[in-house]
């Protein structure tokens, strides 16, 4: 009988110890969370950017800028899996913009991607604060192999545009 009581006491002691350990772990986690919350925003950003810099060193993501957005990472991954394509858009000043769009993209999707690319570029480099896209699309049109991409709802594939093809910005001629 004494052995039975001793065994039960040992079980109780072990159970109490386990409960205390779990409670202690929860307290420690809460203290760690409080410590993490105590990090100033600037330090947190520094830690985040260091981690992001390590991720961007991956061969798949090495072409991305340091201040990369989630959208850019997703686009790069989609390119790798063949779910997206790069359309090289040539501006009149000979600058080439690599624009990533999904395989089933329309002309409107391409225009939106160009706008997003330019906005990100301006944020990173400074420069012009505002571009009137209404003016841009009224003044210029996109062309591929001499054919104007006029129908915003038409798919790029319907125009014959494939991965790494070049689309150019052409100034619209005034009608007299």
Backbone as JSON Lines, residues from 0, in Angstrom:
{"i":0,"aa":"X","n":[0.81,-1.19,0.0],"ca":[0.0,0.0,0.0],"c":[0.86,1.25,0.0]}
{"i":1,"aa":"X","n":[1.93,1.22,0.84],"ca":[2.83,2.37,0.9],"c":[3.48,2.62,-0.45]}
{"i":2,"aa":"X","n":[3.81,1.53,-1.15],"ca":[4.42,1.67,-2.48],"c":[3.44,2.32,-3.44]}
{"i":3,"aa":"X","n":[2.18,1.96,-3.32],"ca":[1.15,2.54,-4.17],"c":[1.02,4.04,-3.91]}
{"i":4,"aa":"X","n":[1.02,4.41,-2.61],"ca":[0.95,5.84,-2.26],"c":[2.17,6.58,-2.78]}
{"i":5,"aa":"X","n":[3.34,5.96,-2.62],"ca":[4.57,6.59,-3.09],"c":[4.52,6.8,-4.61]}
{"i":6,"aa":"X","n":[4.02,5.8,-5.33],"ca":[3.89,5.89,-6.79],"c":[2.94,7.02,-7.18]}
{"i":7,"aa":"X","n":[1.82,7.12,-6.47],"ca":[0.86,8.2,-6.74],"c":[1.47,9.56,-6.44]}
{"i":8,"aa":"X","n":[2.23,9.64,-5.35],"ca":[2.89,10.9,-5.01],"c":[3.89,11.29,-6.09]}
{"i":9,"aa":"X","n":[4.63,10.29,-6.56],"ca":[5.58,10.57,-7.62],"c":[4.86,11.07,-8.86]}
{"i":10,"aa":"X","n":[3.72,10.42,-9.2],"ca":[2.94,10.85,-10.36],"c":[2.42,12.26,-10.18]}
{"i":11,"aa":"X","n":[1.95,12.58,-8.95],"ca":[1.44,13.92,-8.67],"c":[2.57,14.92,-8.77]}
{"i":12,"aa":"X","n":[3.71,14.57,-8.17],"ca":[4.85,15.48,-8.23],"c":[5.28,15.73,-9.66]}
{"i":13,"aa":"X","n":[5.33,14.68,-10.46],"ca":[5.73,14.82,-11.86],"c":[4.69,15.65,-12.59]}
{"i":14,"aa":"X","n":[3.39,15.41,-12.33],"ca":[2.32,16.17,-12.98],"c":[2.4,17.64,-12.58]}
{"i":15,"aa":"X","n":[2.61,17.9,-11.28],"ca":[2.75,19.29,-10.82],"c":[3.95,19.95,-11.49]}
{"i":16,"aa":"X","n":[5.03,19.19,-11.58],"ca":[6.24,19.72,-12.2],"c":[5.98,20.04,-13.68]}
{"i":17,"aa":"X","n":[5.26,19.13,-14.37],"ca":[4.94,19.36,-15.78],"c":[4.06,20.58,-15.93]}
{"i":18,"aa":"X","n":[3.06,20.74,-15.02],"ca":[2.19,21.92,-15.09],"c":[2.99,23.19,-14.85]}
{"i":19,"aa":"X","n":[3.89,23.12,-13.87],"ca":[4.71,24.29,-13.59],"c":[5.6,24.62,-14.79]}
{"i":20,"aa":"X","n":[6.13,23.61,-15.42],"ca":[6.99,23.81,-16.57],"c":[6.21,24.47,-17.71]}
{"i":21,"aa":"X","n":[5.02,23.97,-17.98],"ca":[4.19,24.55,-19.04],"c":[3.85,25.99,-18.69]}
{"i":22,"aa":"X","n":[3.47,26.22,-17.42],"ca":[3.14,27.59,-16.98],"c":[4.36,28.49,-17.1]}
{"i":23,"aa":"X","n":[5.53,27.96,-16.71],"ca":[6.76,28.74,-16.82],"c":[7.07,29.07,-18.28]}
{"i":24,"aa":"X","n":[6.85,28.09,-19.17],"ca":[7.11,28.32,-20.59],"c":[6.18,29.4,-21.14]}
{"i":25,"aa":"X","n":[4.93,29.36,-20.74],"ca":[3.97,30.38,-21.2],"c":[4.41,31.76,-20.72]}
{"i":26,"aa":"X","n":[4.82,31.83,-19.44],"ca":[5.29,33.11,-18.9],"c":[6.51,33.6,-19.67]}
{"i":27,"aa":"X","n":[7.44,32.69,-19.94],"ca":[8.65,33.07,-20.68],"c":[8.31,33.56,-22.09]}
{"i":28,"aa":"X","n":[7.36,32.88,-22.74],"ca":[6.95,33.32,-24.08],"c":[6.33,34.7,-24.03]}
{"i":29,"aa":"X","n":[5.5,34.93,-23.0],"ca":[4.88,36.25,-22.87],"c":[5.93,37.33,-22.63]}
{"i":30,"aa":"X","n":[6.94,37.0,-21.81],"ca":[8.02,37.96,-21.56],"c":[8.8,38.24,-22.84]}
{"i":31,"aa":"X","n":[9.04,37.16,-23.64],"ca":[9.75,37.35,-24.91],"c":[8.94,38.21,-25.85]}
{"i":32,"aa":"X","n":[7.62,37.98,-25.89],"ca":[6.76,38.81,-26.74],"c":[6.8,40.26,-26.31]}
{"i":33,"aa":"X","n":[6.81,40.49,-24.98],"ca":[6.9,41.86,-24.48],"c":[8.23,42.47,-24.9]}
{"i":34,"aa":"X","n":[9.31,41.64,-24.82],"ca":[10.62,42.14,-25.23],"c":[10.61,42.5,-26.72]}
{"i":35,"aa":"X","n":[9.95,41.64,-27.53],"ca":[9.87,41.92,-28.97],"c":[9.07,43.19,-29.23]}
{"i":36,"aa":"X","n":[8.0,43.38,-28.45],"ca":[7.2,44.58,-28.62],"c":[7.99,45.81,-28.21]}
{"i":37,"aa":"X","n":[8.98,45.63,-27.35],"ca":[9.77,46.76,-26.88],"c":[10.77,47.25,-27.92]}
{"i":38,"aa":"X","n":[10.96,46.48,-29.0],"ca":[11.88,46.91,-30.05],"c":[11.35,48.17,-30.72]}
{"i":39,"aa":"X","n":[12.19,49.17,-30.85],"ca":[11.75,50.35,-31.59],"c":[11.52,50.0,-33.05]}
{"i":40,"aa":"X","n":[10.66,50.74,-33.69],"ca":[10.29,50.48,-35.08],"c":[11.52,50.46,-35.99]}
{"i":41,"aa":"X","n":[12.43,51.38,-35.78],"ca":[13.62,51.45,-36.65],"c":[14.47,50.19,-36.53]}
{"i":42,"aa":"X","n":[14.61,49.65,-35.3],"ca":[15.38,48.42,-35.13],"c":[14.68,47.24,-35.79]}
{"i":43,"aa":"X","n":[13.36,47.19,-35.63],"ca":[12.6,46.13,-36.27],"c":[12.77,46.17,-37.78]}
{"i":44,"aa":"X","n":[12.71,47.38,-38.37],"ca":[12.9,47.53,-39.81],"c":[14.29,47.07,-40.23]}
{"i":45,"aa":"X","n":[15.29,47.41,-39.43],"ca":[16.66,46.98,-39.74],"c":[16.76,45.46,-39.76]}
{"i":46,"aa":"X","n":[16.17,44.81,-38.75],"ca":[16.19,43.35,-38.69],"c":[15.47,42.76,-39.89]}
{"i":47,"aa":"X","n":[14.31,43.33,-40.22],"ca":[13.53,42.85,-41.35],"c":[14.3,43.01,-42.65]}
{"i":48,"aa":"X","n":[14.93,44.16,-42.86],"ca":[15.68,44.4,-44.1],"c":[16.89,43.47,-44.21]}
{"i":49,"aa":"X","n":[17.53,43.16,-43.07],"ca":[18.65,42.21,-43.09],"c":[18.17,40.84,-43.54]}
{"i":50,"aa":"X","n":[17.02,40.4,-43.0],"ca":[16.46,39.12,-43.38],"c":[16.05,39.11,-44.84]}
{"i":51,"aa":"X","n":[15.48,40.21,-45.27],"ca":[15.05,40.33,-46.66],"c":[16.26,40.31,-47.6]}
{"i":52,"aa":"X","n":[17.33,40.94,-47.18],"ca":[18.55,40.95,-48.0],"c":[19.08,39.52,-48.18]}
{"i":53,"aa":"X","n":[18.97,38.7,-47.14],"ca":[19.39,37.29,-47.24],"c":[18.5,36.53,-48.21]}
{"i":54,"aa":"X","n":[17.2,36.78,-48.15],"ca":[16.27,36.1,-49.05],"c":[16.56,36.48,-50.5]}
{"i":55,"aa":"X","n":[16.82,37.76,-50.73],"ca":[17.03,38.26,-52.09],"c":[18.33,37.74,-52.69]}
{"i":56,"aa":"X","n":[19.23,37.21,-51.85],"ca":[20.47,36.64,-52.37],"c":[20.24,35.3,-53.05]}
{"i":57,"aa":"X","n":[19.05,34.74,-52.88],"ca":[18.69,33.5,-53.54],"c":[18.82,33.69,-55.05]}
{"i":58,"aa":"X","n":[19.37,32.73,-55.79],"ca":[19.55,32.9,-57.24],"c":[18.26,33.23,-57.99]}
{"i":59,"aa":"X","n":[17.15,32.71,-57.51],"ca":[15.85,32.97,-58.13],"c":[15.43,34.42,-57.96]}
{"i":60,"aa":"X","n":[15.8,35.01,-56.83],"ca":[15.33,36.36,-56.5],"c":[16.42,37.43,-56.59]}
{"i":61,"aa":"X","n":[17.6,37.07,-57.09],"ca":[18.73,37.99,-57.08],"c":[18.53,39.22,-57.97]}
{"i":62,"aa":"X","n":[17.62,39.16,-58.93],"ca":[17.4,40.3,-59.82],"c":[16.51,41.37,-59.21]}
{"i":63,"aa":"X","n":[15.93,41.08,-58.05],"ca":[15.0,42.02,-57.44],"c":[15.73,43.12,-56.69]}
{"i":64,"aa":"X","n":[15.13,44.31,-56.6],"ca":[15.76,45.41,-55.87],"c":[15.75,45.15,-54.36]}
{"i":65,"aa":"X","n":[16.56,45.9,-53.62],"ca":[16.65,45.73,-52.17],"c":[15.31,46.03,-51.5]}
{"i":66,"aa":"X","n":[14.62,47.07,-51.92],"ca":[13.32,47.42,-51.33],"c":[12.21,46.72,-52.11]}
{"i":67,"aa":"X","n":[12.28,45.41,-52.14],"ca":[11.37,44.6,-52.93],"c":[9.98,44.56,-52.28]}
{"i":68,"aa":"X","n":[8.96,44.47,-53.11],"ca":[7.6,44.33,-52.61],"c":[7.17,42.87,-52.74]}
{"i":69,"aa":"X","n":[6.14,42.5,-52.01],"ca":[5.61,41.15,-52.09],"c":[5.15,40.84,-53.51]}
{"i":70,"aa":"X","n":[4.57,41.83,-54.15],"ca":[4.1,41.67,-55.53],"c":[5.25,41.29,-56.46]}
{"i":71,"aa":"X","n":[6.41,41.92,-56.27],"ca":[7.57,41.62,-57.11],"c":[8.1,40.21,-56.85]}
{"i":72,"aa":"X","n":[8.11,39.79,-55.59],"ca":[8.56,38.44,-55.26],"c":[7.61,37.42,-55.89]}
{"i":73,"aa":"X","n":[6.3,37.65,-55.74],"ca":[5.31,36.73,-56.32],"c":[5.46,36.67,-57.84]}
{"i":74,"aa":"X","n":[5.71,37.8,-58.47],"ca":[5.89,37.83,-59.93],"c":[7.11,37.0,-60.34]}
{"i":75,"aa":"X","n":[8.18,37.13,-59.59],"ca":[9.41,36.41,-59.92],"c":[9.19,34.9,-59.77]}
{"i":76,"aa":"X","n":[8.47,34.52,-58.72],"ca":[8.18,33.1,-58.51],"c":[7.27,32.58,-59.63]}
{"i":77,"aa":"X","n":[6.27,33.38,-60.01],"ca":[5.37,32.99,-61.1],"c":[6.14,32.83,-62.41]}
{"i":78,"aa":"X","n":[7.12,33.69,-62.64],"ca":[7.97,33.56,-63.84],"c":[8.71,32.23,-63.82]}
{"i":79,"aa":"X","n":[9.25,31.89,-62.66],"ca":[10.02,30.66,-62.53],"c":[9.16,29.43,-62.82]}
{"i":80,"aa":"X","n":[7.9,29.48,-62.41],"ca":[6.99,28.35,-62.62],"c":[6.26,28.41,-63.96]}
{"i":81,"aa":"X","n":[6.57,29.4,-64.79],"ca":[5.95,29.5,-66.1],"c":[4.52,30.02,-66.08]}
{"i":82,"aa":"X","n":[4.12,30.62,-64.97],"ca":[2.77,31.15,-64.85],"c":[2.69,32.61,-65.31]}
{"i":83,"aa":"X","n":[3.85,33.21,-65.57],"ca":[3.9,34.61,-65.98],"c":[4.94,34.76,-67.09]}
{"i":84,"aa":"X","n":[4.93,35.93,-67.71],"ca":[5.91,36.22,-68.77],"c":[6.42,37.65,-68.61]}
{"i":85,"aa":"X","n":[7.59,37.89,-69.15],"ca":[8.16,39.22,-69.14],"c":[7.94,39.85,-70.51]}
{"i":86,"aa":"X","n":[7.33,41.02,-70.52],"ca":[7.15,41.77,-71.76],"c":[8.09,42.96,-71.67]}
{"i":87,"aa":"X","n":[8.97,43.08,-72.63],"ca":[9.92,44.19,-72.64],"c":[9.25,45.38,-73.34]}
{"i":88,"aa":"X","n":[9.0,46.44,-72.56],"ca":[8.33,47.62,-73.1],"c":[9.39,48.68,-73.37]}
{"i":89,"aa":"X","n":[9.49,49.09,-74.64],"ca":[10.49,50.08,-75.05],"c":[9.86,51.47,-75.07]}
{"i":90,"aa":"X","n":[10.46,52.38,-74.32],"ca":[9.99,53.76,-74.3],"c":[10.66,54.53,-75.44]}
{"i":91,"aa":"X","n":[10.1,55.7,-75.81],"ca":[10.71,56.5,-76.89],"c":[12.15,56.92,-76.61]}
{"i":92,"aa":"X","n":[12.54,57.03,-75.33],"ca":[13.91,57.42,-74.99],"c":[14.86,56.22,-74.95]}
{"i":93,"aa":"X","n":[14.44,55.09,-75.55],"ca":[15.24,53.87,-75.67],"c":[15.34,53.07,-74.38]}
{"i":94,"aa":"X","n":[14.73,53.53,-73.3],"ca":[14.74,52.75,-72.06],"c":[13.82,51.54,-72.23]}
{"i":95,"aa":"X","n":[14.27,50.39,-71.73],"ca":[13.47,49.17,-71.81],"c":[13.0,48.81,-70.41]}
{"i":96,"aa":"X","n":[11.69,48.62,-70.27],"ca":[11.11,48.26,-68.98],"c":[10.7,46.79,-69.02]}
{"i":97,"aa":"X","n":[11.28,45.96,-68.15],"ca":[10.85,44.55,-68.1],"c":[9.57,44.45,-67.26]}
{"i":98,"aa":"X","n":[8.45,44.21,-67.9],"ca":[7.16,44.17,-67.22],"c":[6.71,42.71,-67.12]}
{"i":99,"aa":"X","n":[6.38,42.28,-65.91],"ca":[5.94,40.91,-65.68],"c":[4.41,40.89,-65.58]}
{"i":100,"aa":"X","n":[3.79,40.04,-66.4],"ca":[2.34,39.86,-66.39],"c":[2.04,38.36,-66.46]}
{"i":101,"aa":"X","n":[0.85,37.98,-66.02],"ca":[0.46,36.57,-66.1],"c":[0.31,36.16,-67.55]}
{"i":102,"aa":"X","n":[0.36,34.87,-67.81],"ca":[0.29,34.36,-69.18],"c":[-1.01,34.75,-69.88]}
{"i":103,"aa":"X","n":[-2.09,34.86,-69.13],"ca":[-3.39,35.17,-69.74],"c":[-3.73,36.65,-69.67]}
{"i":104,"aa":"X","n":[-2.72,37.51,-69.56],"ca":[-2.94,38.95,-69.38],"c":[-3.56,39.6,-70.62]}
{"i":105,"aa":"X","n":[-4.33,40.65,-70.35],"ca":[-4.91,41.46,-71.41],"c":[-4.06,42.71,-71.6]}
{"i":106,"aa":"X","n":[-4.4,43.49,-72.61],"ca":[-3.69,44.76,-72.84],"c":[-3.87,45.67,-71.62]}
{"i":107,"aa":"X","n":[-5.06,45.67,-71.04],"ca":[-5.3,46.49,-69.85],"c":[-4.41,46.05,-68.69]}
{"i":108,"aa":"X","n":[-4.22,44.75,-68.51],"ca":[-3.33,44.23,-67.47],"c":[-1.9,44.72,-67.7]}
{"i":109,"aa":"X","n":[-1.48,44.73,-68.95],"ca":[-0.14,45.22,-69.29],"c":[-0.02,46.7,-68.95]}
{"i":110,"aa":"X","n":[-1.03,47.48,-69.27],"ca":[-1.01,48.92,-68.97],"c":[-0.94,49.15,-67.46]}
{"i":111,"aa":"X","n":[-1.69,48.38,-66.7],"ca":[-1.65,48.5,-65.23],"c":[-0.28,48.11,-64.69]}
{"i":112,"aa":"X","n":[0.32,47.07,-65.26],"ca":[1.64,46.63,-64.82],"c":[2.71,47.68,-65.15]}
{"i":113,"aa":"X","n":[2.56,48.35,-66.29],"ca":[3.49,49.43,-66.65],"c":[3.37,50.56,-65.64]}
{"i":114,"aa":"X","n":[2.14,50.9,-65.3],"ca":[1.9,51.97,-64.32],"c":[2.53,51.6,-62.98]}
{"i":115,"aa":"X","n":[2.33,50.36,-62.52],"ca":[2.89,49.92,-61.24],"c":[4.41,49.93,-61.28]}
{"i":116,"aa":"X","n":[4.99,49.5,-62.39],"ca":[6.44,49.51,-62.54],"c":[6.99,50.93,-62.41]}
{"i":117,"aa":"X","n":[6.35,51.87,-63.09],"ca":[6.8,53.27,-63.05],"c":[6.63,53.88,-61.66]}
{"i":118,"aa":"X","n":[5.54,53.56,-60.98],"ca":[5.32,54.08,-59.63],"c":[6.4,53.58,-58.67]}
{"i":119,"aa":"X","n":[6.72,52.29,-58.75],"ca":[7.77,51.73,-57.9],"c":[9.13,52.35,-58.22]}
{"i":120,"aa":"X","n":[9.39,52.53,-59.51],"ca":[10.66,53.13,-59.93],"c":[10.79,54.56,-59.39]}
{"i":121,"aa":"X","n":[9.7,55.32,-59.46],"ca":[9.71,56.7,-58.95],"c":[9.91,56.72,-57.44]}
{"i":122,"aa":"X","n":[9.28,55.81,-56.73],"ca":[9.44,55.75,-55.28],"c":[10.9,55.48,-54.92]}
{"i":123,"aa":"X","n":[11.54,54.61,-55.66],"ca":[12.91,54.22,-55.35],"c":[13.93,55.26,-55.77]}
{"i":124,"aa":"X","n":[13.68,55.92,-56.9],"ca":[14.67,56.84,-57.44],"c":[14.31,58.3,-57.23]}
{"i":125,"aa":"X","n":[13.09,58.57,-56.84],"ca":[12.66,59.97,-56.74],"c":[12.27,60.45,-58.13]}
{"i":126,"aa":"X","n":[12.26,61.73,-58.31],"ca":[11.92,62.27,-59.64],"c":[10.5,62.78,-59.69]}
{"i":127,"aa":"X","n":[9.86,62.63,-60.84],"ca":[8.51,63.13,-61.06],"c":[7.57,62.53,-60.02]}
{"i":128,"aa":"X","n":[6.77,63.39,-59.41],"ca":[5.87,62.92,-58.36],"c":[4.57,62.34,-58.92]}
{"i":129,"aa":"X","n":[4.1,62.88,-60.03],"ca":[2.82,62.42,-60.54],"c":[2.87,62.3,-62.06]}
{"i":130,"aa":"X","n":[2.32,61.21,-62.55],"ca":[2.19,61.02,-64.0],"c":[0.7,60.9,-64.28]}
{"i":131,"aa":"X","n":[0.25,61.67,-65.25],"ca":[-1.15,61.57,-65.66],"c":[-1.26,60.42,-66.66]}
{"i":132,"aa":"X","n":[-1.74,59.28,-66.19],"ca":[-1.84,58.11,-67.05],"c":[-2.93,58.29,-68.1]}
{"i":133,"aa":"X","n":[-3.92,59.1,-67.77],"ca":[-4.94,59.42,-68.76],"c":[-4.28,60.11,-69.97]}
{"i":134,"aa":"X","n":[-3.39,61.06,-69.68],"ca":[-2.67,61.77,-70.72],"c":[-1.75,60.81,-71.49]}
{"i":135,"aa":"X","n":[-1.05,59.94,-70.76],"ca":[-0.12,59.0,-71.39],"c":[-0.86,58.14,-72.41]}
{"i":136,"aa":"X","n":[-2.0,57.56,-72.01],"ca":[-2.7,56.65,-72.92],"c":[-3.47,57.4,-74.0]}
{"i":137,"aa":"X","n":[-3.71,58.71,-73.79],"ca":[-4.32,59.52,-74.85],"c":[-3.28,59.91,-75.9]}
{"i":138,"aa":"X","n":[-2.03,60.04,-75.46],"ca":[-0.95,60.51,-76.33],"c":[-0.15,59.37,-76.98]}
{"i":139,"aa":"X","n":[-0.05,58.26,-76.29],"ca":[0.74,57.13,-76.78],"c":[-0.12,55.89,-76.87]}
{"i":140,"aa":"X","n":[0.31,54.97,-77.68],"ca":[-0.3,53.64,-77.68],"c":[0.82,52.62,-77.7]}
{"i":141,"aa":"X","n":[0.48,51.41,-77.36],"ca":[1.44,50.31,-77.38],"c":[1.32,49.61,-78.73]}
{"i":142,"aa":"X","n":[2.45,49.13,-79.24],"ca":[2.45,48.43,-80.52],"c":[3.37,47.22,-80.43]}
{"i":143,"aa":"X","n":[2.98,46.17,-81.15],"ca":[3.79,44.96,-81.24],"c":[3.86,44.56,-82.71]}
{"i":144,"aa":"X","n":[5.07,44.47,-83.24],"ca":[5.29,44.14,-84.66],"c":[4.46,45.03,-85.58]}
{"i":145,"aa":"X","n":[4.42,46.32,-85.27],"ca":[3.71,47.27,-86.11],"c":[2.21,47.32,-85.9]}
{"i":146,"aa":"X","n":[1.66,46.43,-85.09],"ca":[0.22,46.41,-84.84],"c":[-0.08,47.11,-83.51]}
{"i":147,"aa":"X","n":[-1.03,48.04,-83.54],"ca":[-1.42,48.77,-82.34],"c":[-2.22,47.87,-81.42]}
{"i":148,"aa":"X","n":[-1.93,47.97,-80.12],"ca":[-2.68,47.2,-79.12],"c":[-3.81,48.11,-78.62]}
{"i":149,"aa":"X","n":[-4.88,48.18,-79.39],"ca":[-5.94,49.14,-79.09],"c":[-7.05,48.58,-78.21]}
{"i":150,"aa":"X","n":[-7.33,47.3,-78.31],"ca":[-8.43,46.71,-77.55],"c":[-7.93,46.27,-76.18]}
{"i":151,"aa":"X","n":[-8.34,47.01,-75.12],"ca":[-7.87,46.72,-73.76],"c":[-8.29,45.35,-73.26]}
{"i":152,"aa":"X","n":[-9.37,44.8,-73.79],"ca":[-9.9,43.52,-73.31],"c":[-9.27,42.32,-74.02]}
{"i":153,"aa":"X","n":[-8.55,42.58,-75.09],"ca":[-7.95,41.49,-75.87],"c":[-6.7,40.97,-75.16]}
{"i":154,"aa":"X","n":[-6.51,39.67,-75.2],"ca":[-5.35,39.05,-74.55],"c":[-4.08,39.3,-75.35]}
{"i":155,"aa":"X","n":[-2.97,39.41,-74.63],"ca":[-1.68,39.62,-75.29],"c":[-1.35,38.46,-76.22]}
{"i":156,"aa":"X","n":[-1.74,37.25,-75.85],"ca":[-1.49,36.07,-76.69],"c":[-2.2,36.21,-78.03]}
{"i":157,"aa":"X","n":[-3.36,36.87,-78.04],"ca":[-4.1,37.05,-79.28],"c":[-3.34,37.93,-80.27]}
{"i":158,"aa":"X","n":[-2.5,38.81,-79.74],"ca":[-1.65,39.65,-80.6],"c":[-0.36,38.91,-80.97]}
{"i":159,"aa":"X","n":[-0.14,37.74,-80.4],"ca":[1.07,36.97,-80.68],"c":[2.21,37.3,-79.73]}
{"i":160,"aa":"X","n":[1.92,37.98,-78.63],"ca":[2.97,38.37,-77.68],"c":[3.28,37.19,-76.77]}
{"i":161,"aa":"X","n":[4.55,36.85,-76.71],"ca":[5.04,35.75,-75.87],"c":[6.1,36.28,-74.91]}
{"i":162,"aa":"X","n":[6.63,35.38,-74.09],"ca":[7.65,35.74,-73.12],"c":[8.86,36.39,-73.81]}
{"i":163,"aa":"X","n":[9.32,37.47,-73.26],"ca":[10.5,38.25,-73.7],"c":[10.29,38.99,-75.01]}
{"i":164,"aa":"X","n":[9.06,39.12,-75.48],"ca":[8.8,39.91,-76.69],"c":[8.84,41.4,-76.35]}
{"i":165,"aa":"X","n":[9.12,42.2,-77.38],"ca":[9.2,43.65,-77.19],"c":[7.94,44.34,-77.68]}
{"i":166,"aa":"X","n":[7.41,45.2,-76.82],"ca":[6.27,46.05,-77.15],"c":[6.79,47.47,-77.06]}
{"i":167,"aa":"X","n":[6.39,48.34,-77.99],"ca":[6.9,49.71,-77.99],"c":[5.81,50.72,-77.72]}
{"i":168,"aa":"X","n":[6.23,51.83,-77.08],"ca":[5.37,52.99,-76.91],"c":[5.49,53.79,-78.2]}
{"i":169,"aa":"X","n":[4.4,54.07,-78.85],"ca":[4.42,54.91,-80.05],"c":[3.52,56.11,-79.83]}
{"i":170,"aa":"X","n":[4.02,57.27,-80.25],"ca":[3.21,58.48,-80.13],"c":[2.09,58.42,-81.17]}
{"i":171,"aa":"X","n":[0.89,58.77,-80.72],"ca":[-0.25,58.77,-81.62],"c":[-0.14,59.98,-82.54]}
{"i":172,"aa":"X","n":[-0.52,59.77,-83.76],"ca":[-0.51,60.88,-84.72],"c":[-1.8,61.65,-84.59]}
{"i":173,"aa":"X","n":[-1.72,62.98,-84.68],"ca":[-2.91,63.81,-84.58],"c":[-3.74,63.66,-85.85]}
{"i":174,"aa":"X","n":[-5.05,63.57,-85.64],"ca":[-5.94,63.5,-86.79],"c":[-6.31,64.91,-87.2]}
{"i":175,"aa":"X","n":[-6.27,65.19,-88.52],"ca":[-6.58,66.53,-89.01],"c":[-7.99,66.61,-89.48]}
